[in-house]
PDB file of C-alpha atoms in Angstrom:
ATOM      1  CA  UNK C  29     -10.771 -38.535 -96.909  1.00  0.00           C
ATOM      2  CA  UNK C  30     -10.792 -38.991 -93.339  1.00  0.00           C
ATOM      3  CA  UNK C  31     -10.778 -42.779 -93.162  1.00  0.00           C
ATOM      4  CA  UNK C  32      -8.174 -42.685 -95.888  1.00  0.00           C
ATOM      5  CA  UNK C  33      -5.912 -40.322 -93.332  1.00  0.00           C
ATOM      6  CA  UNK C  34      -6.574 -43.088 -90.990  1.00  0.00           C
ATOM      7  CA  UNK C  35      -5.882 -46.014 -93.204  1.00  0.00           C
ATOM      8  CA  UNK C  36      -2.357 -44.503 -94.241  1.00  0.00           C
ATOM      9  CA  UNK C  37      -1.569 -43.422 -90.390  1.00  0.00           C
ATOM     10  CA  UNK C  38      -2.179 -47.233 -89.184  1.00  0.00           C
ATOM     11  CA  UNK C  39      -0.128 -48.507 -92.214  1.00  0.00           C
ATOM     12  CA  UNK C  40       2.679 -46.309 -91.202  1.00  0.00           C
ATOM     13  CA  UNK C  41       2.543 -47.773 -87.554  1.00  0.00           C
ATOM     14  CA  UNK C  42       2.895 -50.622 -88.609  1.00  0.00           C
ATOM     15  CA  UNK C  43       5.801 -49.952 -90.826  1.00  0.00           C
ATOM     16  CA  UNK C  44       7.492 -48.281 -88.187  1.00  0.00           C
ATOM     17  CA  UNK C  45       6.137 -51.182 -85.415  1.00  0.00           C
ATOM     18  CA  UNK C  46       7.824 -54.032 -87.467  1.00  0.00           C
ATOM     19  CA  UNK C  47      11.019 -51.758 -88.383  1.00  0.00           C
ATOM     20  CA  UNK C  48      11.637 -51.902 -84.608  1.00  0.00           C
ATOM     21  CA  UNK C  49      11.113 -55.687 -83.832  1.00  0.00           C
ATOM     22  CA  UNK C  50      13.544 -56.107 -86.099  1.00  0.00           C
ATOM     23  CA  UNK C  51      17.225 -58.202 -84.312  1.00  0.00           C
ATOM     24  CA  UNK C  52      19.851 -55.661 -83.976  1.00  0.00           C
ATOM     25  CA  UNK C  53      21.488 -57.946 -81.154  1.00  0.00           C
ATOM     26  CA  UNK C  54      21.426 -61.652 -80.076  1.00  0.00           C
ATOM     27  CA  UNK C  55      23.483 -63.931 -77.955  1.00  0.00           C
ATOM     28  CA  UNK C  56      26.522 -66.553 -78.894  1.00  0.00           C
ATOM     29  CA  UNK C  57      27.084 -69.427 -77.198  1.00  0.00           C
ATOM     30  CA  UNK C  58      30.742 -70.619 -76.619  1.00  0.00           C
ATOM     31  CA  UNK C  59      31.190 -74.548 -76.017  1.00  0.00           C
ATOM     32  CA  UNK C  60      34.241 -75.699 -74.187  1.00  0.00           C
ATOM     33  CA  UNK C  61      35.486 -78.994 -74.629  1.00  0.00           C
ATOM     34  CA  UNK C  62      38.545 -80.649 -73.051  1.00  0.00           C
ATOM     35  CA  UNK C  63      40.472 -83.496 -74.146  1.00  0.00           C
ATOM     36  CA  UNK C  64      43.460 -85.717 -74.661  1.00  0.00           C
ATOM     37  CA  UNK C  65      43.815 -85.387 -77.952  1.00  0.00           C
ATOM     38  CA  UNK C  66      40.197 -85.722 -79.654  1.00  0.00           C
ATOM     39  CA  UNK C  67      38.743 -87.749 -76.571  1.00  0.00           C
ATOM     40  CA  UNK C  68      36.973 -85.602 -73.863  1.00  0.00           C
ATOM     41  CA  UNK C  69      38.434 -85.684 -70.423  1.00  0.00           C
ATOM     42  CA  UNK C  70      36.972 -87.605 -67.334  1.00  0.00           C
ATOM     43  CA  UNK C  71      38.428 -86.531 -64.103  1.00  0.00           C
ATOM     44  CA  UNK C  72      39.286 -89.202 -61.404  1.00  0.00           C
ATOM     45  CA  UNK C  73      41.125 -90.271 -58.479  1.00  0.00           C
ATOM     46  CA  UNK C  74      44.403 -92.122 -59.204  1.00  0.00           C
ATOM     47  CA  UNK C  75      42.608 -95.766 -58.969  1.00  0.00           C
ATOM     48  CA  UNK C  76      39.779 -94.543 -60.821  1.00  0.00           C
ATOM     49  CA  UNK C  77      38.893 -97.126 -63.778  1.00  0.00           C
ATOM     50  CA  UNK C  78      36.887 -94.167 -65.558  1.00  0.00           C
ATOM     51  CA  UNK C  79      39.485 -91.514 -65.493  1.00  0.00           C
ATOM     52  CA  UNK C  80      41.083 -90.499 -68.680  1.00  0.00           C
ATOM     53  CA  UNK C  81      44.698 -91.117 -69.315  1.00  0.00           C
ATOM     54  CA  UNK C  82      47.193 -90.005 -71.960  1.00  0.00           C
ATOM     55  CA  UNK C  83      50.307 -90.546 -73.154  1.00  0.00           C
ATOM     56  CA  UNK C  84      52.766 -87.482 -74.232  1.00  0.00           C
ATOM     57  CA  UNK C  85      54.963 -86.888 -76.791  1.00  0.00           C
ATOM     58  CA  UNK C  86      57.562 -88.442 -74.558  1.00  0.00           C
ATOM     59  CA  UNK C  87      55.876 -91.740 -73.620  1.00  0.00           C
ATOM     60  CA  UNK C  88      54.764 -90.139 -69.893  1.00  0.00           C
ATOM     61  CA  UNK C  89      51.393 -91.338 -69.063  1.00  0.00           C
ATOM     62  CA  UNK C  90      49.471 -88.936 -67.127  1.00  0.00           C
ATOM     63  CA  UNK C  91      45.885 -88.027 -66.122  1.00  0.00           C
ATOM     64  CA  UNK C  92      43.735 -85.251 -64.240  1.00  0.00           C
ATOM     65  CA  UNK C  93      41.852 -85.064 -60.839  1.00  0.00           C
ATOM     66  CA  UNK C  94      41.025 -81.781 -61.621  1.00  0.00           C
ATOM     67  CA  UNK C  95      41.006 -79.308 -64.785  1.00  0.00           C
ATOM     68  CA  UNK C  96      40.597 -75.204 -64.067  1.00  0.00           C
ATOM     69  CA  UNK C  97      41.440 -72.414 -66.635  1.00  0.00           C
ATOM     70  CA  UNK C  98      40.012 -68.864 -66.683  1.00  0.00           C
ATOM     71  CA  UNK C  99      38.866 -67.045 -70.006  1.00  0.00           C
ATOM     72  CA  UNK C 100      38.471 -63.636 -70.091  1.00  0.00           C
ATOM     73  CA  UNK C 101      38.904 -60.891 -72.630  1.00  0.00           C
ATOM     74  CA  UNK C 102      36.823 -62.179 -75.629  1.00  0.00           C
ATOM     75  CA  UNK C 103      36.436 -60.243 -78.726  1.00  0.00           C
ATOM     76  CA  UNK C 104      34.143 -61.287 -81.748  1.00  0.00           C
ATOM     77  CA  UNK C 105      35.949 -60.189 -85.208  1.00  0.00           C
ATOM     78  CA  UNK C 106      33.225 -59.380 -88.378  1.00  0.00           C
ATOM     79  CA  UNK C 107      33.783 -60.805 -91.595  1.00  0.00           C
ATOM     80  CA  UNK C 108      34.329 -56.806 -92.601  1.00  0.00           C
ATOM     81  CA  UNK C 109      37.852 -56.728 -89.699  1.00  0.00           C
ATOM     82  CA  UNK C 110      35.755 -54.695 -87.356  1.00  0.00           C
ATOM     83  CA  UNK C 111      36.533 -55.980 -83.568  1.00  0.00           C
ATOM     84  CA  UNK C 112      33.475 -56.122 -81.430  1.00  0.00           C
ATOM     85  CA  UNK C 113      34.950 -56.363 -77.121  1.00  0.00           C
ATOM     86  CA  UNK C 114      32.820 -58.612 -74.994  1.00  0.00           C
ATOM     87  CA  UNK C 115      33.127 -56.606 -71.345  1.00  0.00           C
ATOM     88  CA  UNK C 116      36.989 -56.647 -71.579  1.00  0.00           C
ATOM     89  CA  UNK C 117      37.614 -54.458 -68.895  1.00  0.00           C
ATOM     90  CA  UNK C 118      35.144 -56.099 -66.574  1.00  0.00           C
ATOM     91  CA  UNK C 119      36.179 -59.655 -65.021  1.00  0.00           C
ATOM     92  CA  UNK C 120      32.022 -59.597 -63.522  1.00  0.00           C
ATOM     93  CA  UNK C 121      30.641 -59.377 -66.714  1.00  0.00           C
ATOM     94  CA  UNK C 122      33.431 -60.470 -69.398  1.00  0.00           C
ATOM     95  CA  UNK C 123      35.307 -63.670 -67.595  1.00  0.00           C
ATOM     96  CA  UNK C 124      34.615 -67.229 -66.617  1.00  0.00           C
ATOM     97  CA  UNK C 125      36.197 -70.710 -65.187  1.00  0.00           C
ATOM     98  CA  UNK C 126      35.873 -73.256 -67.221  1.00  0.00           C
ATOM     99  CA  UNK C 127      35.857 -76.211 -64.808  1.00  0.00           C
ATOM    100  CA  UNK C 128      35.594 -79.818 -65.890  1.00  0.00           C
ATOM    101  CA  UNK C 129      33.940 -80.797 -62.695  1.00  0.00           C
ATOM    102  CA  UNK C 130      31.180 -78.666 -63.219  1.00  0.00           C
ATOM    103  CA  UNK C 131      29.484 -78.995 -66.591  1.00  0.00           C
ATOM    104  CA  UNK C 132      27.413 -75.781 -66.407  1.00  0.00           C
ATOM    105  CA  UNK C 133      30.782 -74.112 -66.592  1.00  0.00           C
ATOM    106  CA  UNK C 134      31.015 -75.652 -69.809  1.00  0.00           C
ATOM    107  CA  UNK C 135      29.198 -72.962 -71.524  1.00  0.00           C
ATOM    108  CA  UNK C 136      29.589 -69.503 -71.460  1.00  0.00           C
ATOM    109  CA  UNK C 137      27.190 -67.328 -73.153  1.00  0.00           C
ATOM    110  CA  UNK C 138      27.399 -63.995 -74.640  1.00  0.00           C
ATOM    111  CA  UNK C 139      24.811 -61.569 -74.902  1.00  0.00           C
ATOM    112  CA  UNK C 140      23.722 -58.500 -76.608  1.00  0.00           C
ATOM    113  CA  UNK C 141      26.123 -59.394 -79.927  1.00  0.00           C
ATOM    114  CA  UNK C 142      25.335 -57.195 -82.613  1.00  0.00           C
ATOM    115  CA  UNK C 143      23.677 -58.967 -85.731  1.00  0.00           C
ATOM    116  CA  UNK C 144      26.407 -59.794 -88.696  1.00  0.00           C
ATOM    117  CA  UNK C 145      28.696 -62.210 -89.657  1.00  0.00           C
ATOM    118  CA  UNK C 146      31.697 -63.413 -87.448  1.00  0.00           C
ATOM    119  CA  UNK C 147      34.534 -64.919 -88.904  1.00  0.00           C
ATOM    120  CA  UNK C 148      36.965 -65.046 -85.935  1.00  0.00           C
ATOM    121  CA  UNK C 149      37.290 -65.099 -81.869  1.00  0.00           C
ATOM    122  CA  UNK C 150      39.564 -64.201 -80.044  1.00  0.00           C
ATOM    123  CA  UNK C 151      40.250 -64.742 -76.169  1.00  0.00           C
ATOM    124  CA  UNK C 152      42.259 -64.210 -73.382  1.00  0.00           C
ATOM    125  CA  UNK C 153      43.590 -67.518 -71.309  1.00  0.00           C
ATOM    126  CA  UNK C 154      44.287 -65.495 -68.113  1.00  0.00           C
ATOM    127  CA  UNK C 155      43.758 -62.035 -67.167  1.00  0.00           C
ATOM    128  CA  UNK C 156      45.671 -59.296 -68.569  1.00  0.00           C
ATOM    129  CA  UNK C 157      47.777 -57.498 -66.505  1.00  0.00           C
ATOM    130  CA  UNK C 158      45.655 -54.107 -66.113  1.00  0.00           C
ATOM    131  CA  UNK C 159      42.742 -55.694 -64.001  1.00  0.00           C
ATOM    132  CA  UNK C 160      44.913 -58.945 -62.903  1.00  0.00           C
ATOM    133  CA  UNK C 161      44.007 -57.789 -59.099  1.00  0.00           C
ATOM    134  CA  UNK C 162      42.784 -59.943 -56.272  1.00  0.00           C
ATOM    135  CA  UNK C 163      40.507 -57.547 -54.475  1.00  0.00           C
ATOM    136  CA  UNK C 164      40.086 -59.794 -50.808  1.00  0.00           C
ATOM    137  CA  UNK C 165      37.452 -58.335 -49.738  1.00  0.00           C
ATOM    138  CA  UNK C 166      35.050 -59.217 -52.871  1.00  0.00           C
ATOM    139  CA  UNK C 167      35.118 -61.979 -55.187  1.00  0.00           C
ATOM    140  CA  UNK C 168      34.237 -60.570 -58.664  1.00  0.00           C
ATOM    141  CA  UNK C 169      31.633 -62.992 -59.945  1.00  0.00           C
ATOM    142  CA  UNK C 170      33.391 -64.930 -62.599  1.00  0.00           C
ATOM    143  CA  UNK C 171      35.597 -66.437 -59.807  1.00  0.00           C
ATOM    144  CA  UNK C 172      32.067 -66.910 -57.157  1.00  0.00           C
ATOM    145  CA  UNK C 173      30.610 -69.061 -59.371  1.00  0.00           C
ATOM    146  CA  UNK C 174      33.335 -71.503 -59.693  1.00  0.00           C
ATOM    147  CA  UNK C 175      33.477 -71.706 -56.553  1.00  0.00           C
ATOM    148  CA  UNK C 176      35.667 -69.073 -54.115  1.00  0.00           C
ATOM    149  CA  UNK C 177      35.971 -71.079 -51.208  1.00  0.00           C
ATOM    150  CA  UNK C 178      37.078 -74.358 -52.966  1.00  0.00           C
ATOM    151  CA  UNK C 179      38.893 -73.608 -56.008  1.00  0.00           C
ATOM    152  CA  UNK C 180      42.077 -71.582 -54.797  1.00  0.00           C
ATOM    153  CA  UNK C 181      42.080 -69.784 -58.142  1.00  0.00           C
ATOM    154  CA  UNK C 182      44.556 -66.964 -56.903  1.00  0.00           C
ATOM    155  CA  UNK C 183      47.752 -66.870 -55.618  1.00  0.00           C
ATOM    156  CA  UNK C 184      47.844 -67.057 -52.058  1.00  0.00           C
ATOM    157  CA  UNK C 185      51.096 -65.116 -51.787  1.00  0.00           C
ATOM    158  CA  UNK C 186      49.743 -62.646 -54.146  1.00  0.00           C
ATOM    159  CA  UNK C 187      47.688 -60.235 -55.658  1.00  0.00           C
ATOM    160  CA  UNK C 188      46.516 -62.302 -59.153  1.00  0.00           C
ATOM    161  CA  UNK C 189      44.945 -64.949 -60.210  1.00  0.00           C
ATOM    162  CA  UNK C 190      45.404 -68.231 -61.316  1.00  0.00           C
ATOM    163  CA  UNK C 191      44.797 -68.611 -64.658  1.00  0.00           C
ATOM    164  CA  UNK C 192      45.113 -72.793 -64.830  1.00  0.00           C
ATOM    165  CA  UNK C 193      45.190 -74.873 -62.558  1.00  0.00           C
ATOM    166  CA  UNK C 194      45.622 -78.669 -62.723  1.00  0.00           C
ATOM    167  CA  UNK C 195      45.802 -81.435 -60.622  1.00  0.00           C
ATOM    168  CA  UNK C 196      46.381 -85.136 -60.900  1.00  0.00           C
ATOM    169  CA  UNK C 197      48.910 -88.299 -61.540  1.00  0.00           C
ATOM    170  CA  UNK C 198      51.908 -89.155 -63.685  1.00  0.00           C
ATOM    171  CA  UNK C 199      53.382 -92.205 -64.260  1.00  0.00           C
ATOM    172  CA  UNK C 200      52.816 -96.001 -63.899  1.00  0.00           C
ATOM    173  CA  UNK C 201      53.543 -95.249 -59.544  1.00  0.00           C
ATOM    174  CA  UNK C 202      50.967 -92.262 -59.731  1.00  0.00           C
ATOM    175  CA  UNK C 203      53.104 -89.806 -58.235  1.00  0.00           C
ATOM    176  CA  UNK C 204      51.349 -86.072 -58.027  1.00  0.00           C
ATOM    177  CA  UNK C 205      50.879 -83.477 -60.638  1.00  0.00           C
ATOM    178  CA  UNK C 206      49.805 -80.078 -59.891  1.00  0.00           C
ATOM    179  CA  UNK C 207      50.284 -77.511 -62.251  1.00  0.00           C
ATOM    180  CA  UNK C 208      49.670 -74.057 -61.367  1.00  0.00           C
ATOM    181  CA  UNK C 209      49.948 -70.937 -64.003  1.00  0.00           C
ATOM    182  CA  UNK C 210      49.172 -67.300 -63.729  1.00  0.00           C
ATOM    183  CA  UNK C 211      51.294 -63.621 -63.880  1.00  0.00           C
ATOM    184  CA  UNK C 212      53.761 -63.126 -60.654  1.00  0.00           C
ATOM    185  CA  UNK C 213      55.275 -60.101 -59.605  1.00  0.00           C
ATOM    186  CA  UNK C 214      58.632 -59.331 -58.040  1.00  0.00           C
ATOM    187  CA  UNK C 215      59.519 -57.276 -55.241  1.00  0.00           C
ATOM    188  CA  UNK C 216      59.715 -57.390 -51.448  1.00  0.00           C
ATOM    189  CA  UNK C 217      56.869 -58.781 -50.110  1.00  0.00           C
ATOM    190  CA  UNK C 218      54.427 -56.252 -48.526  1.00  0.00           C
ATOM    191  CA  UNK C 219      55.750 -53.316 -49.708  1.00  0.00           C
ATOM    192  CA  UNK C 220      53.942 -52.424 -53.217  1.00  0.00           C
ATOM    193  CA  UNK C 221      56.361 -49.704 -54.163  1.00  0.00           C
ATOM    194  CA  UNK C 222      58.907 -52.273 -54.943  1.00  0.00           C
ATOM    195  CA  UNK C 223      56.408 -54.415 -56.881  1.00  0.00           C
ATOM    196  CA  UNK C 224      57.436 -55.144 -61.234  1.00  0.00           C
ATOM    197  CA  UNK C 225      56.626 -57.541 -63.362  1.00  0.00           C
ATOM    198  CA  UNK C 226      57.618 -60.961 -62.880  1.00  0.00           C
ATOM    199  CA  UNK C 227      56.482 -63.799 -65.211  1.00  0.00           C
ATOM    200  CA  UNK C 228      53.427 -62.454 -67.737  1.00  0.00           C
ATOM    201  CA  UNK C 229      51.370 -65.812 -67.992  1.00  0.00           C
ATOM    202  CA  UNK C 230      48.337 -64.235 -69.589  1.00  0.00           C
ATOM    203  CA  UNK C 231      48.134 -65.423 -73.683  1.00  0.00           C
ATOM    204  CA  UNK C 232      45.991 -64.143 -75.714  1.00  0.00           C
ATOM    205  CA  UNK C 233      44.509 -66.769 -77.973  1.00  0.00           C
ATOM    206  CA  UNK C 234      43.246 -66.034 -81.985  1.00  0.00           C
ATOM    207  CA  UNK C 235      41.250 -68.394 -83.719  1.00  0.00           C
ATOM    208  CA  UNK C 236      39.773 -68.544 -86.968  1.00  0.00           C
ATOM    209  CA  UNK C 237      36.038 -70.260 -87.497  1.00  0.00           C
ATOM    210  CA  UNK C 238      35.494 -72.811 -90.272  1.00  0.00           C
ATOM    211  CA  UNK C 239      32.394 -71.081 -91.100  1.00  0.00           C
ATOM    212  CA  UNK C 240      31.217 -67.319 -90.872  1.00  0.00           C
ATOM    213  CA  UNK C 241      29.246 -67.257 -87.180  1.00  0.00           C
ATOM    214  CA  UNK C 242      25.472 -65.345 -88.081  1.00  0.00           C
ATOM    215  CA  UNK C 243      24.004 -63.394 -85.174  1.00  0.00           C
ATOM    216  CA  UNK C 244      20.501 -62.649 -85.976  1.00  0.00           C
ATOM    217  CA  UNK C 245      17.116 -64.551 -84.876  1.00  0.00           C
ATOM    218  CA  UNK C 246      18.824 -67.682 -83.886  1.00  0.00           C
ATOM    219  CA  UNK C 247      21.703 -68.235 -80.938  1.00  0.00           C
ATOM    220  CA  UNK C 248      24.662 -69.445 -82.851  1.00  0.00           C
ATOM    221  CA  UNK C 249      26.993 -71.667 -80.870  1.00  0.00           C
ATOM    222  CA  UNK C 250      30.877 -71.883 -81.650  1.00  0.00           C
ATOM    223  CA  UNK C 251      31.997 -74.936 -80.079  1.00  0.00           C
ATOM    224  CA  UNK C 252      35.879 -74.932 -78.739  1.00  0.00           C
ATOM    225  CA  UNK C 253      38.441 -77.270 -78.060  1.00  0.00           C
ATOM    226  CA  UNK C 254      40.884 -77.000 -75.584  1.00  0.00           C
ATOM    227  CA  UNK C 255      43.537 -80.254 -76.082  1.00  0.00           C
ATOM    228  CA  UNK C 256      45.363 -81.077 -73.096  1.00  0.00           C
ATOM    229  CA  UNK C 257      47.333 -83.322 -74.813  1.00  0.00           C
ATOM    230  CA  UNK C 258      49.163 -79.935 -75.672  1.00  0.00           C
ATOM    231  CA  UNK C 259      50.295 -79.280 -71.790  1.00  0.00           C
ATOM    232  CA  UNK C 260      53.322 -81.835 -72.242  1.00  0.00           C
ATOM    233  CA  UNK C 261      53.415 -81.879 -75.971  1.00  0.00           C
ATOM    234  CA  UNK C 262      53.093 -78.446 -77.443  1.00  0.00           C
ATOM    235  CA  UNK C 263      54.090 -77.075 -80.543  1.00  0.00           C
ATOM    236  CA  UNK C 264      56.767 -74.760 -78.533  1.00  0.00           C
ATOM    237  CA  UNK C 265      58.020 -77.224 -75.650  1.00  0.00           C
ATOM    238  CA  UNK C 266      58.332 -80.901 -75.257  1.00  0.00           C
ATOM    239  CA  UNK C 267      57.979 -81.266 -71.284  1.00  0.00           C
ATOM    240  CA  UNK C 268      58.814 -84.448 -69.076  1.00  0.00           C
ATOM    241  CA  UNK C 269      57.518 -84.431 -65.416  1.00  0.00           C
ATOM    242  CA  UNK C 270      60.100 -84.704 -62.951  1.00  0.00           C
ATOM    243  CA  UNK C 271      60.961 -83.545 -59.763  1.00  0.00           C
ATOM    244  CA  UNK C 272      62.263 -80.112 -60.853  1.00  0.00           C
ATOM    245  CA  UNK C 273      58.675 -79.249 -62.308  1.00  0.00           C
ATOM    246  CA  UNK C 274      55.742 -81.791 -61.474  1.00  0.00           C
ATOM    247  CA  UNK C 275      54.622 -79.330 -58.432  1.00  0.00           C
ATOM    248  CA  UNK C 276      54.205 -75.834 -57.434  1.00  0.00           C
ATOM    249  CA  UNK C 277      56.469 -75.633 -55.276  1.00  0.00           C
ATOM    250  CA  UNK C 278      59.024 -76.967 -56.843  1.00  0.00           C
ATOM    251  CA  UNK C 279      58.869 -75.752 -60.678  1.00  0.00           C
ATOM    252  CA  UNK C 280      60.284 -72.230 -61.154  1.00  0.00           C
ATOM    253  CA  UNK C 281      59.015 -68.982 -63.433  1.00  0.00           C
ATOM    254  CA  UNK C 282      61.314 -70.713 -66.206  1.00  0.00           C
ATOM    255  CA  UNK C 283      59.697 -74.209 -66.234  1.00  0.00           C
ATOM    256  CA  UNK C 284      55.580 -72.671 -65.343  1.00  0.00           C
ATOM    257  CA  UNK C 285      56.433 -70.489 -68.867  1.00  0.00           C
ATOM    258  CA  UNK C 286      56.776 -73.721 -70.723  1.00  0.00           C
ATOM    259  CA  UNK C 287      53.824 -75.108 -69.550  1.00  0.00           C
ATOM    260  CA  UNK C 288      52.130 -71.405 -70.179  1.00  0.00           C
ATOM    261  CA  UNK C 289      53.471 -71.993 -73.827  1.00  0.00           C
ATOM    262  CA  UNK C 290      52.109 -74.849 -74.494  1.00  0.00           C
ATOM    263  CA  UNK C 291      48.810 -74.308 -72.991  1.00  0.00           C
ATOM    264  CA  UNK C 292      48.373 -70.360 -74.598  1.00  0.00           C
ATOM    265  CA  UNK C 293      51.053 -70.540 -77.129  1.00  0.00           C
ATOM    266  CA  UNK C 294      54.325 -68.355 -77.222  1.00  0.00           C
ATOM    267  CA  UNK C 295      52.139 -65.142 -78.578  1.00  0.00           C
ATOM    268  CA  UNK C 296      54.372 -65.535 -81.674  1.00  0.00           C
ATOM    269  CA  UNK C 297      54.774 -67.801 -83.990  1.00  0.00           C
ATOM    270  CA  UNK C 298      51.832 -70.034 -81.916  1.00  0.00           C
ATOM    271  CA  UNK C 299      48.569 -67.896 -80.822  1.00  0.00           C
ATOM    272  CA  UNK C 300      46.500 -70.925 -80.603  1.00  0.00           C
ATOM    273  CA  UNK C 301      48.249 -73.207 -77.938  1.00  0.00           C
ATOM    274  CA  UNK C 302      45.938 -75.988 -77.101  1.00  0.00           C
ATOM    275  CA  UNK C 303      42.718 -74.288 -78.552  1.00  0.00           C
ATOM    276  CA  UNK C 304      40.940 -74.741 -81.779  1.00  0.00           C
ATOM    277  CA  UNK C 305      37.485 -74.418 -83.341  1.00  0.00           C
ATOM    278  CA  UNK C 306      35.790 -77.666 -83.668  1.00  0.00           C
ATOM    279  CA  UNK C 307      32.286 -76.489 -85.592  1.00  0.00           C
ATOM    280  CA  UNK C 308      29.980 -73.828 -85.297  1.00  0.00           C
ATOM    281  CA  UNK C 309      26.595 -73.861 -85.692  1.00  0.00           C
ATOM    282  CA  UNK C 310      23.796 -71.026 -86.375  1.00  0.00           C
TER     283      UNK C 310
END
């Protein structure tokens, strides 16, 4: 009777051992990849044989010396509707650059995603305006790894961050592009009790997967493109660069906002702008 006692008490440890190993969380890897149209993007000096070039909807050539965006605010949807928040309210844990320059960037992985199926992501291109503050004195780590020194992804004038930022050449003379977005804020400067809302740059992106994502033993990756093709040829705004709008200092809130709509959509009748799902795999 005894070793019977035993025999059933090890069988039960057992039971209860392999109960726990089971996956009740596993990581998802999200794949960034840039391009003019369905050609990934080489970055490159205005003489540069290898750089990529495109053509827009308006017959401007135009290329990149360098390619910035910040994505923050994901959110995994379950093939049941139920929304599960990837560190939304923390830019240290939940955000990242996605610089061309720097193909680590590239990939941004998410961890501790409960098992299921996933039939939908959704992301924020930007920062929403809750946490969209520059503290000086401490760069949160999303914007340390890309680089805090070199980058310049925050207004200097302000208290935000950029949320693209894009540099390079248009037309056959190679005259300069620089394309700066991100949320501004009105008010005399200095004196915060004046501070509103100015422009609201920050979209927030949907996007349906061609297949159900499955978290479980494996690390499923959902691979995204962002089409920069879509900066001067959107589905909202047909843009030609100009002097009114080619540079920062010279494009106002009006003409950033169609460049924000093309990139992020107008958060109506577009909530893709430039980004779709290529594939997933699990």
């Amino acid at each position: 009777m005894i070793n019977n006692a035993i025999k059933l008490l090890m069988i039960s440890l057992v039971m209860v051992s392999c109960s726990k190993s089971e996956d009740v969380a596993n990581s998802v890897n999200l794949h960034f990849n840039n391009t003019f149209k369905n050609t990934t993007i080489v970055l490159g000096s205005a003489d540069s044989p290898a750089a990529s070039t495109n053509t827009s909807a308006s017959g401007q050539l135009h290329q990149f010396s360098e390619l910035k965006y910040v994505i923050s605010n994901i959110r995994l949807i379950k093939a049941d509707g139920s929304e599960i928040p990837y560190n939304v309210n923390d830019l240290d844990k939940g955000a990242t650059v996605i610089d061309q320059a720097k193909a680590a960037t590239l990939n941004y992985v998410l961890s501790n995603i409960p098992v299921g199926e996933y039939k939908q992501i959704k992301f924020g291109l930007g920062v929403k305006q809750e946490i969209n503050t520059l503290d000086q004195l401490r760069f949160p780590v999303f914007y340390a790894t890309a680089g805090a020194n070199d980058t310049k992804m925050h207004w200097e004038w302000g208290t935000g961050y950029r949320f693209t930022k894009l540099e390079g050449f248009y037309d056959a003379d190679h005259k300069e592009l620089s394309i700066h977005t991100g949320s501004t804020i009105n008010g005399t400067n200095g004196d915060e009790s004046t501070y509103k809302q100015g422009v609201d740059a920050y979209r927030d992106i949907t996007l349906n997967l061609p297949s159900l994502v499955t978290v479980g033993k494996s690390v499923p990756q959902i691979n995204i493109k962002a089409d920069f093709d879509k900066l001067l040829s959107g589905k909202t705004n047909t843009i030609t660069l100009g002097a009114n709008n080619a540079v920062p200092s010279i494009h106002s809130a009006v003409e950033m906002v169609k460049f924000v709509d093309n990139l992020g959509g107008n958060g109506s009748s577009d909530t893709a702008g430039m980004f779709t799902v290529e594939s997933v795999s699990n």
